[in-house]
mmCIF file of C-alpha atoms and ligand atoms in Angstrom:
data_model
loop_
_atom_site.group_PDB
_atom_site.id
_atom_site.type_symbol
_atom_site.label_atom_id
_atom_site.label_comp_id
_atom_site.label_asym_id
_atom_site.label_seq_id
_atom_site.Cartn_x
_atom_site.Cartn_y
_atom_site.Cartn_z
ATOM 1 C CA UNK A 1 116.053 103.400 46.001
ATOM 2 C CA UNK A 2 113.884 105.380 43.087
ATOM 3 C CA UNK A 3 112.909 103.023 40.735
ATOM 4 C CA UNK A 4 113.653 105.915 37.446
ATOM 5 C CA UNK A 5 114.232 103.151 34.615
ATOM 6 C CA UNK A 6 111.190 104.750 32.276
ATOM 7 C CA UNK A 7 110.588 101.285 30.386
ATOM 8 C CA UNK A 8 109.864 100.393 33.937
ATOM 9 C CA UNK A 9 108.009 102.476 35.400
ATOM 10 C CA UNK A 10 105.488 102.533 32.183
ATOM 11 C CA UNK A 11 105.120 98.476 32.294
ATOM 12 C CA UNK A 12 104.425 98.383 36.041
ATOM 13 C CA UNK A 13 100.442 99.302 34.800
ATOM 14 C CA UNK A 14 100.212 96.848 32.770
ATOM 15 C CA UNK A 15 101.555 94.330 35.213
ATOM 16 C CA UNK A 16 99.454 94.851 37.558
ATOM 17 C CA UNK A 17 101.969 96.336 39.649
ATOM 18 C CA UNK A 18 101.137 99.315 42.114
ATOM 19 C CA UNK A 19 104.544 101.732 42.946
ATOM 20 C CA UNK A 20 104.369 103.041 46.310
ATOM 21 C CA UNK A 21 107.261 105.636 45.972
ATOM 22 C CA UNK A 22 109.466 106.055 49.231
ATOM 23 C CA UNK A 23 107.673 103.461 51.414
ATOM 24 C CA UNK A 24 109.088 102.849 54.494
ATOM 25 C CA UNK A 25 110.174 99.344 56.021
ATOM 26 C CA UNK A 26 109.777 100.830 59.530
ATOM 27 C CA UNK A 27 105.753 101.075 58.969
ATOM 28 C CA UNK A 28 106.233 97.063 57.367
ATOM 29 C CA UNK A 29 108.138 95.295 59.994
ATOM 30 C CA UNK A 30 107.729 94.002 63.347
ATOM 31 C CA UNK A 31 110.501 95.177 64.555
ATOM 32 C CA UNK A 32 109.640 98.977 63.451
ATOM 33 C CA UNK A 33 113.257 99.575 61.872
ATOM 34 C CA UNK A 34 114.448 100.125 58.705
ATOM 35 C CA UNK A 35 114.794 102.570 56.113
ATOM 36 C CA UNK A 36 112.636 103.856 53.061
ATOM 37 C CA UNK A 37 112.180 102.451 49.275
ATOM 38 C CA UNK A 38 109.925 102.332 46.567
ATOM 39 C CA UNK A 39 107.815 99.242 47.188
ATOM 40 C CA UNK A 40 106.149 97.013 44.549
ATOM 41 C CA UNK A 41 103.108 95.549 45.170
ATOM 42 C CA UNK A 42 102.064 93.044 42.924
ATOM 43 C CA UNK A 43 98.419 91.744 42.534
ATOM 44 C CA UNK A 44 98.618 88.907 40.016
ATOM 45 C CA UNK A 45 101.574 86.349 40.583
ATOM 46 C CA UNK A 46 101.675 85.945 37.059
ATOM 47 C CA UNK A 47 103.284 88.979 36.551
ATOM 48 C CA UNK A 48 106.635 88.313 38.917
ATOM 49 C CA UNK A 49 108.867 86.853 35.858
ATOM 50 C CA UNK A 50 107.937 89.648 33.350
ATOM 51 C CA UNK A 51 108.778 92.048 36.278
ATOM 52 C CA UNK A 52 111.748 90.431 37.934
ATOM 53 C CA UNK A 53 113.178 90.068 34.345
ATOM 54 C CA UNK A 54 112.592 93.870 33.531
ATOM 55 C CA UNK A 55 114.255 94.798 37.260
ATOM 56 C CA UNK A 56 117.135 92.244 36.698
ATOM 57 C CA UNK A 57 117.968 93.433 32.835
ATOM 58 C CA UNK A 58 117.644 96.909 34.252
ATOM 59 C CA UNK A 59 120.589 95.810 36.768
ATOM 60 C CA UNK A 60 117.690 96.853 39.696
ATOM 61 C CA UNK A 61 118.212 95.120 42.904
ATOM 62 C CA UNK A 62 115.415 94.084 44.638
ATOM 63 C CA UNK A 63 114.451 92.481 47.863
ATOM 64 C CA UNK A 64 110.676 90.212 48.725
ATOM 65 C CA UNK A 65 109.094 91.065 51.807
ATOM 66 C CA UNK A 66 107.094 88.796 53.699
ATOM 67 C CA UNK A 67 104.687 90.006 56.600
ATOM 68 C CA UNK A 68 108.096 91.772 57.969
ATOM 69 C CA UNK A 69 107.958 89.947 60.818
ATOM 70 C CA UNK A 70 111.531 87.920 61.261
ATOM 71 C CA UNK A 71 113.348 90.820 59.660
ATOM 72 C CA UNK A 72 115.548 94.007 60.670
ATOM 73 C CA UNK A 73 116.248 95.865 58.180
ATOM 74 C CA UNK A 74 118.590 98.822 57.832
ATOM 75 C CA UNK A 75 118.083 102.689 58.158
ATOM 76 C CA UNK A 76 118.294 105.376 55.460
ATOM 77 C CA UNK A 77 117.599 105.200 51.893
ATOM 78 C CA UNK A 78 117.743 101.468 51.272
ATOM 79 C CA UNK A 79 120.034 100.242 48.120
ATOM 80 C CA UNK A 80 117.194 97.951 46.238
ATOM 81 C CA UNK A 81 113.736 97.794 45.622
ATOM 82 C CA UNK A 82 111.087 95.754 47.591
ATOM 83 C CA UNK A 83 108.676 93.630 46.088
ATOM 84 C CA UNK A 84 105.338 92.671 48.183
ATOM 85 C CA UNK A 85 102.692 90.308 46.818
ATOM 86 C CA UNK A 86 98.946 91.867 47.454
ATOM 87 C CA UNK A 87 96.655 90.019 49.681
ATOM 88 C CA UNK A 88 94.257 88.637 47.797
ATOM 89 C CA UNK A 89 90.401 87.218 48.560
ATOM 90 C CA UNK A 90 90.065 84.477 49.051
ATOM 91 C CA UNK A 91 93.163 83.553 50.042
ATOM 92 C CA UNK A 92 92.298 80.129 51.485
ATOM 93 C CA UNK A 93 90.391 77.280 49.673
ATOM 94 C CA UNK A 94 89.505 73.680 51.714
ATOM 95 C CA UNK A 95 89.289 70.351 49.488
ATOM 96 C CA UNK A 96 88.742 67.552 52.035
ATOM 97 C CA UNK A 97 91.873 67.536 54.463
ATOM 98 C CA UNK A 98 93.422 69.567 51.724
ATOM 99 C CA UNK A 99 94.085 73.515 52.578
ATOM 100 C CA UNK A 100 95.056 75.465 49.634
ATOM 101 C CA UNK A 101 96.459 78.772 50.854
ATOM 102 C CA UNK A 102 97.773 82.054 49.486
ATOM 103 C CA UNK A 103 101.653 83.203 50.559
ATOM 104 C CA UNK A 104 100.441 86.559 51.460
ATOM 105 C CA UNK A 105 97.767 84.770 53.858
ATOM 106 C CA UNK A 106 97.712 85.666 57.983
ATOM 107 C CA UNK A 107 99.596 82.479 59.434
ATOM 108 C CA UNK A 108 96.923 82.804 62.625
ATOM 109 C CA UNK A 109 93.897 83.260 60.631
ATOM 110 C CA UNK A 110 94.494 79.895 58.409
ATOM 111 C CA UNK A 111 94.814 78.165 61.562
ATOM 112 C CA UNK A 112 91.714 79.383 62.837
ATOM 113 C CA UNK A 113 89.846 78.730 59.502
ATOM 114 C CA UNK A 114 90.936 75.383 59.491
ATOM 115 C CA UNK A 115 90.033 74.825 62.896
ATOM 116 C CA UNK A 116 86.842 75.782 62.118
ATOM 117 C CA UNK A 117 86.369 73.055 59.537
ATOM 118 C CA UNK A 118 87.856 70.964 61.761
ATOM 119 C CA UNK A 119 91.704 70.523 60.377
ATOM 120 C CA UNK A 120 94.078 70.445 62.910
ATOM 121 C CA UNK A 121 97.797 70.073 63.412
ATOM 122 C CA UNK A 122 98.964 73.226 63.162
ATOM 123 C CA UNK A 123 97.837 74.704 66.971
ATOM 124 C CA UNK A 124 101.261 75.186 67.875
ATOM 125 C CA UNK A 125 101.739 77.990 64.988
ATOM 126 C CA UNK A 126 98.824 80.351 66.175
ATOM 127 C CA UNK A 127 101.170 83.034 67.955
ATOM 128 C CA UNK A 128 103.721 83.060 65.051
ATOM 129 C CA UNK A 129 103.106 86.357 63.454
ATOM 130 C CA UNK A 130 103.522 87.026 59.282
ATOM 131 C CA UNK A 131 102.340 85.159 56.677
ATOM 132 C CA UNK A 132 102.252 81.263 55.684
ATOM 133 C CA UNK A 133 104.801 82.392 52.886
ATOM 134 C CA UNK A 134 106.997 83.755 55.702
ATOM 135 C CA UNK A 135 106.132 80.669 57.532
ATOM 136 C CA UNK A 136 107.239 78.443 54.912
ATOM 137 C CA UNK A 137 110.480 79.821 54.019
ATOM 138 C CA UNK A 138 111.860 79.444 56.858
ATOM 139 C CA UNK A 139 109.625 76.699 58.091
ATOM 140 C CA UNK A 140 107.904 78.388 61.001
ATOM 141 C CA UNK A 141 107.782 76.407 64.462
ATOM 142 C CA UNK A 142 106.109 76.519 67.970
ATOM 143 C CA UNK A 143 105.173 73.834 70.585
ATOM 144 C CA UNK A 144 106.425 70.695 68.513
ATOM 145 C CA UNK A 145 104.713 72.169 65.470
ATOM 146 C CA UNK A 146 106.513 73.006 62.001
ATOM 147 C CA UNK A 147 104.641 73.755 59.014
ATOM 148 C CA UNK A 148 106.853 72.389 56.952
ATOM 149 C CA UNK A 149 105.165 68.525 58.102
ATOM 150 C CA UNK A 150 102.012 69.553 56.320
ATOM 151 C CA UNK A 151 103.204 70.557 53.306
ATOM 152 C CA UNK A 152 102.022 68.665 50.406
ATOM 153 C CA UNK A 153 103.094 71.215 47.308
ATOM 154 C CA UNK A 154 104.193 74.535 46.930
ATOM 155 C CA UNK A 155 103.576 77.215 44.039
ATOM 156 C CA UNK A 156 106.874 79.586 43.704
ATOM 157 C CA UNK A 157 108.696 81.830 40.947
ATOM 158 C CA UNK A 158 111.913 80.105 41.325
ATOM 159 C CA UNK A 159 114.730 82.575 40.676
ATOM 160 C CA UNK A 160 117.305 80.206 39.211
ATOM 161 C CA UNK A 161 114.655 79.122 36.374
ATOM 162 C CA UNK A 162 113.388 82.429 36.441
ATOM 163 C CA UNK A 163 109.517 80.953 36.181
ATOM 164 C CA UNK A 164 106.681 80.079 38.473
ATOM 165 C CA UNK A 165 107.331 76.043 38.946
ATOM 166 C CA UNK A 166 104.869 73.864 41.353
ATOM 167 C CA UNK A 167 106.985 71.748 43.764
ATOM 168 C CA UNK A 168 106.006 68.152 45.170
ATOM 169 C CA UNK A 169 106.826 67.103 48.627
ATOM 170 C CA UNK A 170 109.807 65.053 47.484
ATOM 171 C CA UNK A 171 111.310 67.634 45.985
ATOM 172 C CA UNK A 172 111.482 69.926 49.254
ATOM 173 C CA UNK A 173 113.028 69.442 52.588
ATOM 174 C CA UNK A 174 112.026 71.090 56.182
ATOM 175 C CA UNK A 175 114.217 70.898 59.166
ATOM 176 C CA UNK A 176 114.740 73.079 61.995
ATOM 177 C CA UNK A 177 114.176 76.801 60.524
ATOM 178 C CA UNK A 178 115.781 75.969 57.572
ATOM 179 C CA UNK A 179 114.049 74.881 53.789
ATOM 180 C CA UNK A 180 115.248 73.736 50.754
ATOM 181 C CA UNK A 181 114.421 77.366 49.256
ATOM 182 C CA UNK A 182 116.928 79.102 47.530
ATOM 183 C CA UNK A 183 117.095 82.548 49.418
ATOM 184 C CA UNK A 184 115.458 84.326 46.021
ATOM 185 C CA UNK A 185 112.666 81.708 45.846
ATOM 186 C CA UNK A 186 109.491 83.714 45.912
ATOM 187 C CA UNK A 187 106.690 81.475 47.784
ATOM 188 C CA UNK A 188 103.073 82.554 46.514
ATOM 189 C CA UNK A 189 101.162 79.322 47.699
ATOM 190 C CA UNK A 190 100.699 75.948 49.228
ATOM 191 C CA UNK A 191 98.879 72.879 49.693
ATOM 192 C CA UNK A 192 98.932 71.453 53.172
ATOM 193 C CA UNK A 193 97.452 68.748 54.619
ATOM 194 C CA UNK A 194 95.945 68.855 57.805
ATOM 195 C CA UNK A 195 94.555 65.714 60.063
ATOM 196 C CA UNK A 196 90.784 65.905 60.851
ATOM 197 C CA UNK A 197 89.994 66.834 64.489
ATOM 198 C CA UNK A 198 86.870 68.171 66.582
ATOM 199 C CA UNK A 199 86.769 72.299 66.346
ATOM 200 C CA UNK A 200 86.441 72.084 69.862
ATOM 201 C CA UNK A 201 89.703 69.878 70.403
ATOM 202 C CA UNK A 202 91.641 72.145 68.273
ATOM 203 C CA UNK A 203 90.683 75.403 70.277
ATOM 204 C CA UNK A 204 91.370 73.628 73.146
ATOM 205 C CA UNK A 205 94.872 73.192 71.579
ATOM 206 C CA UNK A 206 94.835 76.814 70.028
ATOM 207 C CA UNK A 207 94.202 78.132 74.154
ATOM 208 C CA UNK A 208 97.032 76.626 75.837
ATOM 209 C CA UNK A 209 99.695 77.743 73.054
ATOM 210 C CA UNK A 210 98.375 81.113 73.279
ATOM 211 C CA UNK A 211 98.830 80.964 77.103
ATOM 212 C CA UNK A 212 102.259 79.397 77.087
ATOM 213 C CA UNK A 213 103.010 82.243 74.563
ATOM 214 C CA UNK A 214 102.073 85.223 76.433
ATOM 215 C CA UNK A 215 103.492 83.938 79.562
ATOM 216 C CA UNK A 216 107.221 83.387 78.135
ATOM 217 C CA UNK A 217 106.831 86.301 75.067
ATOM 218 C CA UNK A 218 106.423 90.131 74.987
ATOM 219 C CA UNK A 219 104.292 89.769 72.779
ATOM 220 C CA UNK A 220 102.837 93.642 73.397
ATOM 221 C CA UNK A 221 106.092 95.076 72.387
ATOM 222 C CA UNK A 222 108.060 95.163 69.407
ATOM 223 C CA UNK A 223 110.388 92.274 67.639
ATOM 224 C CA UNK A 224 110.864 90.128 65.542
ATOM 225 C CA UNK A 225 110.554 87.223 67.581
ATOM 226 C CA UNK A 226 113.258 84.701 68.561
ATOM 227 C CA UNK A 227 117.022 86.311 67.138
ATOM 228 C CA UNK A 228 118.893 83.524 67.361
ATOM 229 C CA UNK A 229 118.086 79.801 66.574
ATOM 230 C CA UNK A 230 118.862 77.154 69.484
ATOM 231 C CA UNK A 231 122.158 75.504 69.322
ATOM 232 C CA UNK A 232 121.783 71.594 68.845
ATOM 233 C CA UNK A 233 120.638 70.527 72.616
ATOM 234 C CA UNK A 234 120.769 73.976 74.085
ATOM 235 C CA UNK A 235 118.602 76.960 74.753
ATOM 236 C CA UNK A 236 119.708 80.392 73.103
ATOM 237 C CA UNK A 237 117.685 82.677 75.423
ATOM 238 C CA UNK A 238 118.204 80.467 78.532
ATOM 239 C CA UNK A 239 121.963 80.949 77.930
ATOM 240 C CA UNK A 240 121.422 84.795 77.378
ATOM 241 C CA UNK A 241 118.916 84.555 80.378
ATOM 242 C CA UNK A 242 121.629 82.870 82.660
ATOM 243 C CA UNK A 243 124.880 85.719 81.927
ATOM 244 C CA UNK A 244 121.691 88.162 83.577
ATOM 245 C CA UNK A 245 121.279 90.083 79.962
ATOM 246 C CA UNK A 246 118.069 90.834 80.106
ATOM 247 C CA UNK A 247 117.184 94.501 80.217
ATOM 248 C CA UNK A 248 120.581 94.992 78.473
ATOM 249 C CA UNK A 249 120.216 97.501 76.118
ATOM 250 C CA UNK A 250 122.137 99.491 72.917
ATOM 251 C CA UNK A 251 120.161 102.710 72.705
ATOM 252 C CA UNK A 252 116.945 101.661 72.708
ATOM 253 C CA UNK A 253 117.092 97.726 71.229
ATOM 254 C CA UNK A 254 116.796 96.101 74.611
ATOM 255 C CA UNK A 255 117.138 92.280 75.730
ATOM 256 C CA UNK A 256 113.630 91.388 76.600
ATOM 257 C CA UNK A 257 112.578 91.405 80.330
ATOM 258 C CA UNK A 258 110.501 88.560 79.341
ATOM 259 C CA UNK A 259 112.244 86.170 77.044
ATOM 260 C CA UNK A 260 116.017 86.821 76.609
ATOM 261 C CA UNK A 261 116.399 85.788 72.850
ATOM 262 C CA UNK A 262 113.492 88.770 72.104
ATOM 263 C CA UNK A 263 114.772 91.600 71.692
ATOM 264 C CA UNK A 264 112.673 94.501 71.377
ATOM 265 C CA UNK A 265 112.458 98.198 69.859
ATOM 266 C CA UNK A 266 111.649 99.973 73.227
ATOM 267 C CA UNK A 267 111.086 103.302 71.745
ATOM 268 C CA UNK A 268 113.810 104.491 68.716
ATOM 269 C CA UNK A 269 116.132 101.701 68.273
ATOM 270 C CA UNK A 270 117.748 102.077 64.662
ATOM 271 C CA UNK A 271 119.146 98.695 62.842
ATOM 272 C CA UNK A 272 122.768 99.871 64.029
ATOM 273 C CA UNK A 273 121.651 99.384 67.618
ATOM 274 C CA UNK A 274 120.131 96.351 67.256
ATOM 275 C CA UNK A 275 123.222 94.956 65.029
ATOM 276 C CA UNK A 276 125.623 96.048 68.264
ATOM 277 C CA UNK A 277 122.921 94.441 71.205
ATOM 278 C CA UNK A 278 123.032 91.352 68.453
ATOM 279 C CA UNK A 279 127.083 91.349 67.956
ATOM 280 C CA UNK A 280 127.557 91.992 71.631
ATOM 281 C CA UNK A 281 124.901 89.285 73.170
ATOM 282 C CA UNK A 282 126.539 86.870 70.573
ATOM 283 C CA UNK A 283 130.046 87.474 72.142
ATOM 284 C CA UNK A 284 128.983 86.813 75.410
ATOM 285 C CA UNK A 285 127.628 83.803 74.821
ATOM 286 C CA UNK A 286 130.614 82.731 72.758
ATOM 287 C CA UNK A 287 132.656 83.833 75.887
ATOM 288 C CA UNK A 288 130.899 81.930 78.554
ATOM 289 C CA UNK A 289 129.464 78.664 76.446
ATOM 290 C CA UNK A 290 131.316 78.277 73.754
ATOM 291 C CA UNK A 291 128.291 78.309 71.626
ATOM 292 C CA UNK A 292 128.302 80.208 68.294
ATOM 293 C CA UNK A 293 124.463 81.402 67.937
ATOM 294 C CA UNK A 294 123.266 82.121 64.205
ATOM 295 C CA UNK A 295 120.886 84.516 63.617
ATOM 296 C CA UNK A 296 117.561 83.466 63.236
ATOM 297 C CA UNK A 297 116.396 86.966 62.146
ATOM 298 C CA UNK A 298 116.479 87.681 58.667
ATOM 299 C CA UNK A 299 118.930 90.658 57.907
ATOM 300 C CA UNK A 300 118.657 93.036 55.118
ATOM 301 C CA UNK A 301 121.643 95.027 55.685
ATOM 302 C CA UNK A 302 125.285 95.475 53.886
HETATM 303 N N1 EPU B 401 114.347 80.296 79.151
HETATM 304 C C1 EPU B 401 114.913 80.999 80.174
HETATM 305 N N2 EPU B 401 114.952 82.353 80.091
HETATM 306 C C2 EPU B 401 114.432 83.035 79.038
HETATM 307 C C3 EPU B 401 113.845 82.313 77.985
HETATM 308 C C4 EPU B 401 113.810 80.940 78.064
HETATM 309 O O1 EPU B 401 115.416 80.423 81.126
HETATM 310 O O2 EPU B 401 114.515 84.256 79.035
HETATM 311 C C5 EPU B 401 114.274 78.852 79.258
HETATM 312 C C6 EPU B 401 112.822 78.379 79.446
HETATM 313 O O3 EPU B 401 112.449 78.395 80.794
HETATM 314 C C7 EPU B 401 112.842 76.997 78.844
HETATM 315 C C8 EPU B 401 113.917 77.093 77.750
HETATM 316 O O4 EPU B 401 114.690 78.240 78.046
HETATM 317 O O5 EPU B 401 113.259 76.066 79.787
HETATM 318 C C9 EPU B 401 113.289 77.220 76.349
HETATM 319 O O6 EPU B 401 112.470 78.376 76.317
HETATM 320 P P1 EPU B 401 111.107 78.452 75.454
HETATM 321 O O7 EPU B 401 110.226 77.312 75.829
HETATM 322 O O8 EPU B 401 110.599 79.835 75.554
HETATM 323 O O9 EPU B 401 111.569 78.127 74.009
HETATM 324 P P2 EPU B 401 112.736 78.702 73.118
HETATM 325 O O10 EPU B 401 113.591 77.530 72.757
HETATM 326 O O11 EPU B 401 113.399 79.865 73.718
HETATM 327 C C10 EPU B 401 111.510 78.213 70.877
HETATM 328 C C11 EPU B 401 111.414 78.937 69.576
HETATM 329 C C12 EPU B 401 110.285 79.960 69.629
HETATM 330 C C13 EPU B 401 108.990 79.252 69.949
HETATM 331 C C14 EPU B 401 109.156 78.556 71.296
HETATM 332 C C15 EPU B 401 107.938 77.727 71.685
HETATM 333 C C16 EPU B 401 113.613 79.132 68.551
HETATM 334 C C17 EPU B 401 114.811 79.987 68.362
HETATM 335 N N3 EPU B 401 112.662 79.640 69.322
HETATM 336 O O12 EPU B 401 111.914 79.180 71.848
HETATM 337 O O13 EPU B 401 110.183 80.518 68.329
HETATM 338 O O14 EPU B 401 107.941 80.176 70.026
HETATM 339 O O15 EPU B 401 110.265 77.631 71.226
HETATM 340 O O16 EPU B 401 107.916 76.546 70.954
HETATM 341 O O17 EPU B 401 113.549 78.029 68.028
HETATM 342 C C18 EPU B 401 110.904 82.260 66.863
HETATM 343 O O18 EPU B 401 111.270 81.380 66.099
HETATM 344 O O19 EPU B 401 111.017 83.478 66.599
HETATM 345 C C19 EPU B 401 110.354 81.865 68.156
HETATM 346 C C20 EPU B 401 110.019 82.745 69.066
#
């Protein structure tokens, strides 16, 4: 979509706002699918209400992207806008056991910084790609580990009060890849708080996640991770594994060779592809277990 509305377009200056006209989602995502849009990339978090309020009364849809990592997003000219917040510097502050981290902030690199002070806990999150806003949303987990545990508070522009509100840890719930979030929250930071442990105990822990990880994960090609979450007590890509799916393919989205609930881009896979492998691996697997499988990917399509 071409953002044309001229009251717009002349407040995004002053907002701090930078256009990028026709930006595509395919350069943004893991996954390396998806169409183009003008993207909005905002430097100063201040600025979302004034801008989301100017988009909404302008009857503009618009979308947030993350670090596009848990995300497939359709092809062609997309129907709304995407907003992106800037990375800022610094984007990670310690106050005793206390981290105070950016959204737009590497999920690996705040693990490593706080290793390197010696805050630990979150090991099991060092192969999960994006950013800790990403990570939060949909409370991010690996080896035992969920963010969500070491979240103390978290800044947001909450979309139903239309302002940026700071929320307590009793006001916000984590459980398996699912937060209290409404789905047009906006994260833009958070105060976690991590145990104290040895930097040398904590790489320790950082090396045997990473092996685990590229033993069981492609993580060379591209996706967008795990697609579907785990039925209560079962294993999606065991299941998927076990009906002998992986290699299947739909054009060129593929079943993973590696881990069956990957699935991959193995050269030109559009979204439409990767919707059929998705519709068709879900089928099967409703076929032969029973088991419904949600998506764990995020879709942007219609
Ligand atoms: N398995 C197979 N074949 C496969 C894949 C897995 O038989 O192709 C078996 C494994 O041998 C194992 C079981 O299934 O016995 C579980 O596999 P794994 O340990 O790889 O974990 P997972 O349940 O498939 C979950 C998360 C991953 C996270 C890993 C490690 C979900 C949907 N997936 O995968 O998260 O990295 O545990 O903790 O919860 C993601 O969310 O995108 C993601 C990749």
């Amino acid at each position: 979509m071409k953002l044309t509305d001229p009251n717009i377009l002349t407040a995004l200056t002053d907002l701090g706002v930078e256009r990028i006209a026709g930006a595509s989602l395919a350069e943004r995502t893991s996954l390396s699918i998806g169409g183009t849009t003008d993207l909005l990339l905002v430097r100063r978090h201040s600025a979302l209400p004034d801008l989301i309020g100017r988009l909404r009364g302008a009857g503009v849809p618009y979308k947030f992207l993350g670090g596009g990592t848990n995300l497939l997003v359709e092809d062609g000219e997309l129907p709304w806008v995407v907003l992106q917040l800037a990375h800022q510097e610094p984007d990670l502050r310690l106050e005793g056991s206390f981290a105070h981290v950016d959204a737009a902030a590497d999920l690996g690199r705040t693990v490593t910084f706080c290793a390197k002070h010696d805050l630990g806990g979150m090991e099991g999150l060092i192969g999960v790609p994006g950013t800790v806003g990403g990570a939060l949303r949909m409370n991010a987990g690996a080896y035992g580990t969920q963010i969500g545990s070491y979240v103390r508070e978290v800044e947001l522009y909450r979309a139903a009060d239309a302002r940026i509100e700071t929320l307590h840890e009793n006001k916000l719930s984590f459980e398996y890849r699912h937060t209290s979030f409404a789905p047009d929250d906006i994260m833009l930071a958070v105060k976690l708080e991590l145990p104290s442990k040895p930097y040398r105990e904590i790489i320790e822990g950082i090396r045997i996640c990473n092996e685990k990880r590229r033993s069981s994960q492609p993580l060379n090609q591209k996706s967008a991770g795990c697609i579907f979450k785990n039925p209560p007590g079962a294993s999606a890509g065991r299941m998927i594994d076990e009906l002998g799916l992986k290699g299947f393919a739909v054009g060129d989205a593929r079943v993973s060779d590696r881990h069956a609930n990957f699935f991959v881009n193995a050269g030109h896979a559009t979204c439409v592809d990767m919707l059929s492998l998705i519709e068709q691996v879900r089928q099967r697997v409703r076929g032969a277990y029973g088991f419904e499988l949600e998506n764990e990917v995020i879709l942007w399509t219609q």
